[in-house]
Amino acid sequence: MHLLRVQVPDFRVLKDIDITFEQTFNPTVFPLGSLNGGGKSTLLQLIFVLLHCSAHSERHQFIANMLERVTIPEDENSKLLARFELIDGDEKIELEFTLYNDDYLRQLDIDPIFNKEMVSFGIFPKNERLLSDERSDAEIEQDFYDANIDSDPSLSPREKQAMMKALASGFDKYMEERKKLIATIPPLAKSIYKSLTIRKQHYVTSYSCNDNAIGLLCFSSNANKSTKDIKAILTILSKQVFLSAPPTQIYLFLDESTKKLLFKKRDVKRNRWIDNYESSLDEAKNKLPNFLTFDVFAVDAVISSIEQARNQDFKSFVDTGTNGTRYQKIMAELNLLMQGKKVLPQLDENAAITGIVFKTNDDIEIYPEDLSHGELKRLSIYVWLKSLPKGENIVLMDEIENALHPDWQYQIVRDLVEWGKDNQYILATHSYGLCEALTPAHVKELEPKLIPH
Ligand SMILES: Nc1ncnc2c1ncn2[C@@H]1O[C@H](COP(=O)(O)OP(=O)(O)OP(=O)(O)O)[C@@H](O)[C@H]1O
Ligand SMILES: [Mg+2]
């Protein structure tokens, strides 16, 4: 998949954005420039979140976080968020992500047995919760009492018993309410889905803003694309779009409280932050497999790629009787990358790889923690790109030049092409050195534009 064009009429700092990324350009590496605050990171994160998260419900929270305060103008019932043109093989695909309010839904042809007031994007999260609830009646009852009974450990069993008794009628009401919901929400959701399907609008997710429910729908202007096709395209895209950025970056797709952690006051007595932004970021990373922060912990990834190469060689031996050459190849590439430092895996008595060391030309052993920030960053990028699926990926990289010497900033364009030749790269950058490795037409700019050098 190759991203040909992105349009964002109005999202946070981004206004009337319309950028093309020509597939015929060689290489398909596109620096994205602007002054500070021009919206480069915002744009990369918006592209990533929409294309990586839309097809997976467990990632929808990141879309909702990103859109947190985005509203629809009062006199309208929709707002175009982003439009993408992509190309997959020979096929051009157009996707429009648009936000809609409940007024829009209420104009649709929904089964009249449902009260119009109930027709709302707000029912979709409820519907998902109901459909995915696999608890037995006994478990539901237990959860109800657990949630409502005072967990004060000083309460005697008798006092607890009395509380349960008092809550019994509350539980009956709760179950009645639940029964009603089960009888209405899923059929209503089905009826809304049906109307959206007729309009070829694929429901992605919904969120709430100022107590109003807002839905994100995806439409393809390709006349032949049904909602099923759109879902299939989003599923492919979710595997082929990647984002990497510095760990100290503000990620708009994290929840509000996590973003605030970066700016919290320190607990002076204990000399540390009470909550930890990094651990929240790690949690998000677990749910976003295509997201990498450039941190210095590339060693695990290097070890796993050496192990993989060794296992593949062994597999070749088992299958064909001849050992493969992947291990030799990866070691040669790593040695070239480390420019004069020879990479050596460390083995335990069972030949498991436990670490790596680097040997200088003077035979001095250097450990990963002795490498420079720039060396580690280059190593991280190399290993990450090598781990991506083969084929055409859309790779978004923010502040790629940080920690790299100007010569390496220039060189990184050639490196990216060598390390993942079929990928398309979109690089948010301030580096003139990096841009100079390409033609001026490769360089895409957001307002306020870079001042000519
Ligand atoms: N809701 C909003 N509406 C308009 N502008 C906003 C909104 N929220 C944040 N901004 C502005 O968006 C800018 C942040 O944009 P972003 O981080 O994408 O810029 P950038 O080009 O990546 O900058 P840098 O080069 O410094 O990393 C800031 O100037 C911020 O004030
Ligand atoms: Mg930025």
PDB file of C-alpha atoms in Angstrom, residues 15-160:
ATOM      1  CA  LYS A  15      -5.973  23.637   8.453  1.00  0.00           C
ATOM      2  CA  ASP A  16      -6.679  22.892   4.764  1.00  0.00           C
ATOM      3  CA  ILE A  17      -3.959  20.280   4.557  1.00  0.00           C
ATOM      4  CA  ASP A  18      -3.642  18.711   1.124  1.00  0.00           C
ATOM      5  CA  ILE A  19      -0.385  16.838   0.538  1.00  0.00           C
ATOM      6  CA  THR A  20       0.528  14.438  -2.237  1.00  0.00           C
ATOM      7  CA  PHE A  21       3.160  11.697  -1.976  1.00  0.00           C
ATOM      8  CA  GLU A  22       3.969  10.718  -5.546  1.00  0.00           C
ATOM      9  CA  GLN A  23       4.410   7.010  -6.094  1.00  0.00           C
ATOM     10  CA  THR A  24       6.625   7.617  -9.129  1.00  0.00           C
ATOM     11  CA  PHE A  25       9.236   9.560  -7.152  1.00  0.00           C
ATOM     12  CA  ASN A  26      12.463   7.748  -6.537  1.00  0.00           C
ATOM     13  CA  PRO A  27      13.047   7.083  -3.696  1.00  0.00           C
ATOM     14  CA  THR A  28       9.631   7.146  -2.032  1.00  0.00           C
ATOM     15  CA  VAL A  29      11.006   9.050   0.938  1.00  0.00           C
ATOM     16  CA  PHE A  30       9.156  12.269   1.754  1.00  0.00           C
ATOM     17  CA  PRO A  31      10.432  14.731   4.350  1.00  0.00           C
ATOM     18  CA  LEU A  32       7.632  16.708   6.013  1.00  0.00           C
ATOM     19  CA  GLY A  33       8.824  20.108   7.164  1.00  0.00           C
ATOM     20  CA  SER A  34       7.514  23.137   9.035  1.00  0.00           C
ATOM     21  CA  LEU A  35       8.563  25.420  11.824  1.00  0.00           C
ATOM     22  CA  ASN A  36       7.967  24.200  15.375  1.00  0.00           C
ATOM     23  CA  GLY A  37       4.270  23.743  16.059  1.00  0.00           C
ATOM     24  CA  GLY A  38       3.387  23.455  12.352  1.00  0.00           C
ATOM     25  CA  GLY A  39       1.500  20.206  12.961  1.00  0.00           C
ATOM     26  CA  LYS A  40       3.926  17.562  11.653  1.00  0.00           C
ATOM     27  CA  SER A  41       3.559  15.276  14.675  1.00  0.00           C
ATOM     28  CA  THR A  42      -0.194  15.889  14.773  1.00  0.00           C
ATOM     29  CA  LEU A  43      -0.507  14.853  11.120  1.00  0.00           C
ATOM     30  CA  LEU A  44       1.637  11.705  11.472  1.00  0.00           C
ATOM     31  CA  GLN A  45      -0.285  10.639  14.569  1.00  0.00           C
ATOM     32  CA  LEU A  46      -3.658  11.269  12.919  1.00  0.00           C
ATOM     33  CA  ILE A  47      -2.692   9.210   9.866  1.00  0.00           C
ATOM     34  CA  PHE A  48      -1.324   6.437  12.085  1.00  0.00           C
ATOM     35  CA  VAL A  49      -4.266   6.262  14.434  1.00  0.00           C
ATOM     36  CA  LEU A  50      -6.904   6.277  11.691  1.00  0.00           C
ATOM     37  CA  LEU A  51      -5.153   3.712   9.524  1.00  0.00           C
ATOM     38  CA  HIS A  52      -3.658   1.445  12.213  1.00  0.00           C
ATOM     39  CA  CYS A  53      -6.534   1.435  14.696  1.00  0.00           C
ATOM     40  CA  SER A  54      -9.814   1.627  12.752  1.00  0.00           C
ATOM     41  CA  ALA A  55     -10.124  -2.086  12.011  1.00  0.00           C
ATOM     42  CA  HIS A  56      -9.496  -3.238  15.596  1.00  0.00           C
ATOM     43  CA  SER A  57     -11.979  -2.508  18.365  1.00  0.00           C
ATOM     44  CA  GLU A  58      -9.325  -2.892  21.089  1.00  0.00           C
ATOM     45  CA  ARG A  59      -7.476   0.065  19.518  1.00  0.00           C
ATOM     46  CA  HIS A  60     -10.513   2.344  19.196  1.00  0.00           C
ATOM     47  CA  GLN A  61      -9.776   4.010  22.512  1.00  0.00           C
ATOM     48  CA  PHE A  62      -6.736   5.608  20.815  1.00  0.00           C
ATOM     49  CA  ILE A  63      -8.948   7.135  18.116  1.00  0.00           C
ATOM     50  CA  ALA A  64     -11.329   8.425  20.777  1.00  0.00           C
ATOM     51  CA  ASN A  65      -8.407   9.944  22.734  1.00  0.00           C
ATOM     52  CA  MET A  66      -7.107  11.640  19.589  1.00  0.00           C
ATOM     53  CA  LEU A  67     -10.518  13.141  18.836  1.00  0.00           C
ATOM     54  CA  GLU A  68     -11.286  13.987  22.460  1.00  0.00           C
ATOM     55  CA  ARG A  69     -12.286  17.619  22.022  1.00  0.00           C
ATOM     56  CA  VAL A  70     -13.237  17.583  18.371  1.00  0.00           C
ATOM     57  CA  THR A  71     -16.784  18.826  17.871  1.00  0.00           C
ATOM     58  CA  ILE A  72     -19.100  19.192  14.903  1.00  0.00           C
ATOM     59  CA  PRO A  73     -20.102  22.799  14.033  1.00  0.00           C
ATOM     60  CA  GLU A  74     -23.486  23.635  15.561  1.00  0.00           C
ATOM     61  CA  ASP A  75     -25.396  24.150  12.320  1.00  0.00           C
ATOM     62  CA  GLU A  76     -23.971  21.014  10.688  1.00  0.00           C
ATOM     63  CA  ASN A  77     -24.460  17.335  11.336  1.00  0.00           C
ATOM     64  CA  SER A  78     -21.102  16.161   9.988  1.00  0.00           C
ATOM     65  CA  LYS A  79     -17.467  17.173   9.693  1.00  0.00           C
ATOM     66  CA  LEU A  80     -14.889  15.674   7.346  1.00  0.00           C
ATOM     67  CA  LEU A  81     -11.893  14.643   9.423  1.00  0.00           C
ATOM     68  CA  ALA A  82      -9.484  13.217   6.856  1.00  0.00           C
ATOM     69  CA  ARG A  83      -9.442  11.970   3.296  1.00  0.00           C
ATOM     70  CA  PHE A  84      -6.870   9.514   2.013  1.00  0.00           C
ATOM     71  CA  GLU A  85      -5.940   8.375  -1.469  1.00  0.00           C
ATOM     72  CA  LEU A  86      -3.975   5.150  -1.493  1.00  0.00           C
ATOM     73  CA  ILE A  87      -2.778   2.722  -4.097  1.00  0.00           C
ATOM     74  CA  ASP A  88      -2.681  -1.027  -3.625  1.00  0.00           C
ATOM     75  CA  GLY A  89      -1.053  -2.719  -6.631  1.00  0.00           C
ATOM     76  CA  ASP A  90      -2.931  -1.128  -9.525  1.00  0.00           C
ATOM     77  CA  GLU A  91      -5.987  -0.217  -7.545  1.00  0.00           C
ATOM     78  CA  LYS A  92      -6.541   3.328  -6.339  1.00  0.00           C
ATOM     79  CA  ILE A  93      -8.516   3.537  -3.096  1.00  0.00           C
ATOM     80  CA  GLU A  94     -10.150   6.605  -1.623  1.00  0.00           C
ATOM     81  CA  LEU A  95     -11.172   6.668   2.026  1.00  0.00           C
ATOM     82  CA  GLU A  96     -13.025   9.422   3.829  1.00  0.00           C
ATOM     83  CA  PHE A  97     -13.210   9.541   7.606  1.00  0.00           C
ATOM     84  CA  THR A  98     -16.101  11.753   8.685  1.00  0.00           C
ATOM     85  CA  LEU A  99     -17.596  12.609  12.068  1.00  0.00           C
ATOM     86  CA  TYR A 100     -21.366  12.612  12.449  1.00  0.00           C
ATOM     87  CA  ASN A 101     -23.746  13.586  15.245  1.00  0.00           C
ATOM     88  CA  ASP A 102     -26.984  11.933  16.356  1.00  0.00           C
ATOM     89  CA  ASP A 103     -29.105  14.277  14.153  1.00  0.00           C
ATOM     90  CA  TYR A 104     -27.553  12.556  11.159  1.00  0.00           C
ATOM     91  CA  LEU A 105     -28.460   9.100  12.484  1.00  0.00           C
ATOM     92  CA  ARG A 106     -32.025  10.187  13.197  1.00  0.00           C
ATOM     93  CA  GLN A 107     -32.514  11.109   9.539  1.00  0.00           C
ATOM     94  CA  LEU A 108     -31.667   7.589   8.456  1.00  0.00           C
ATOM     95  CA  ASP A 109     -34.242   4.977   7.663  1.00  0.00           C
ATOM     96  CA  ILE A 110     -34.323   3.261  11.079  1.00  0.00           C
ATOM     97  CA  ASP A 111     -37.061   0.784  12.035  1.00  0.00           C
ATOM     98  CA  PRO A 112     -39.904   2.967  13.464  1.00  0.00           C
ATOM     99  CA  ILE A 113     -40.417   0.609  16.437  1.00  0.00           C
ATOM    100  CA  PHE A 114     -37.444   2.420  17.994  1.00  0.00           C
ATOM    101  CA  ASN A 115     -38.006   5.702  19.711  1.00  0.00           C
ATOM    102  CA  LYS A 116     -36.082   8.428  17.777  1.00  0.00           C
ATOM    103  CA  GLU A 117     -34.568   9.703  21.031  1.00  0.00           C
ATOM    104  CA  MET A 118     -32.856   6.374  21.513  1.00  0.00           C
ATOM    105  CA  VAL A 119     -31.159   6.556  18.123  1.00  0.00           C
ATOM    106  CA  SER A 120     -27.674   7.673  19.063  1.00  0.00           C
ATOM    107  CA  PHE A 121     -24.030   6.844  18.457  1.00  0.00           C
ATOM    108  CA  GLY A 122     -23.916   6.414  22.229  1.00  0.00           C
ATOM    109  CA  ILE A 123     -25.602   3.005  21.916  1.00  0.00           C
ATOM    110  CA  PHE A 124     -22.676   1.421  20.055  1.00  0.00           C
ATOM    111  CA  PRO A 125     -20.273   1.180  23.014  1.00  0.00           C
ATOM    112  CA  LYS A 126     -23.169  -0.185  25.122  1.00  0.00           C
ATOM    113  CA  ASN A 127     -23.939  -2.684  22.384  1.00  0.00           C
ATOM    114  CA  GLU A 128     -20.316  -3.857  22.257  1.00  0.00           C
ATOM    115  CA  ARG A 129     -20.252  -4.236  26.035  1.00  0.00           C
ATOM    116  CA  LEU A 130     -23.475  -6.241  26.021  1.00  0.00           C
ATOM    117  CA  LEU A 131     -22.403  -8.497  23.177  1.00  0.00           C
ATOM    118  CA  SER A 132     -18.994  -9.213  24.666  1.00  0.00           C
ATOM    119  CA  ASP A 133     -20.336  -9.836  28.190  1.00  0.00           C
ATOM    120  CA  GLU A 134     -19.913 -13.561  28.786  1.00  0.00           C
ATOM    121  CA  ARG A 135     -20.625 -13.546  32.527  1.00  0.00           C
ATOM    122  CA  SER A 136     -23.099 -16.012  33.991  1.00  0.00           C
ATOM    123  CA  ASP A 137     -26.066 -14.678  36.025  1.00  0.00           C
ATOM    124  CA  ALA A 138     -24.261 -15.673  39.228  1.00  0.00           C
ATOM    125  CA  GLU A 139     -21.174 -13.717  38.176  1.00  0.00           C
ATOM    126  CA  ILE A 140     -23.284 -10.665  37.289  1.00  0.00           C
ATOM    127  CA  GLU A 141     -24.893 -10.839  40.731  1.00  0.00           C
ATOM    128  CA  GLN A 142     -21.524 -11.166  42.428  1.00  0.00           C
ATOM    129  CA  ASP A 143     -20.139  -8.173  40.456  1.00  0.00           C
ATOM    130  CA  PHE A 144     -23.188  -6.083  41.371  1.00  0.00           C
ATOM    131  CA  TYR A 145     -22.734  -6.682  45.095  1.00  0.00           C
ATOM    132  CA  ASP A 146     -18.958  -6.273  44.909  1.00  0.00           C
ATOM    133  CA  ALA A 147     -19.415  -2.899  43.243  1.00  0.00           C
ATOM    134  CA  ASN A 148     -22.045  -1.667  45.686  1.00  0.00           C
ATOM    135  CA  ILE A 149     -21.087  -3.078  49.047  1.00  0.00           C
ATOM    136  CA  ASP A 150     -18.741  -1.102  51.175  1.00  0.00           C
ATOM    137  CA  SER A 151     -15.408  -2.906  51.103  1.00  0.00           C
ATOM    138  CA  ASP A 152     -14.467  -1.593  54.543  1.00  0.00           C
ATOM    139  CA  PRO A 153     -12.616  -4.534  56.165  1.00  0.00           C
ATOM    140  CA  SER A 154     -13.840  -3.528  59.617  1.00  0.00           C
ATOM    141  CA  LEU A 155     -17.465  -4.408  58.696  1.00  0.00           C
ATOM    142  CA  SER A 156     -18.696  -7.517  60.444  1.00  0.00           C
ATOM    143  CA  PRO A 157     -20.264 -10.377  58.407  1.00  0.00           C
ATOM    144  CA  ARG A 158     -23.588  -9.418  59.957  1.00  0.00           C
ATOM    145  CA  GLU A 159     -23.318  -5.832  58.813  1.00  0.00           C
ATOM    146  CA  LYS A 160     -22.425  -7.061  55.325  1.00  0.00           C
TER     147      LYS A 160
END
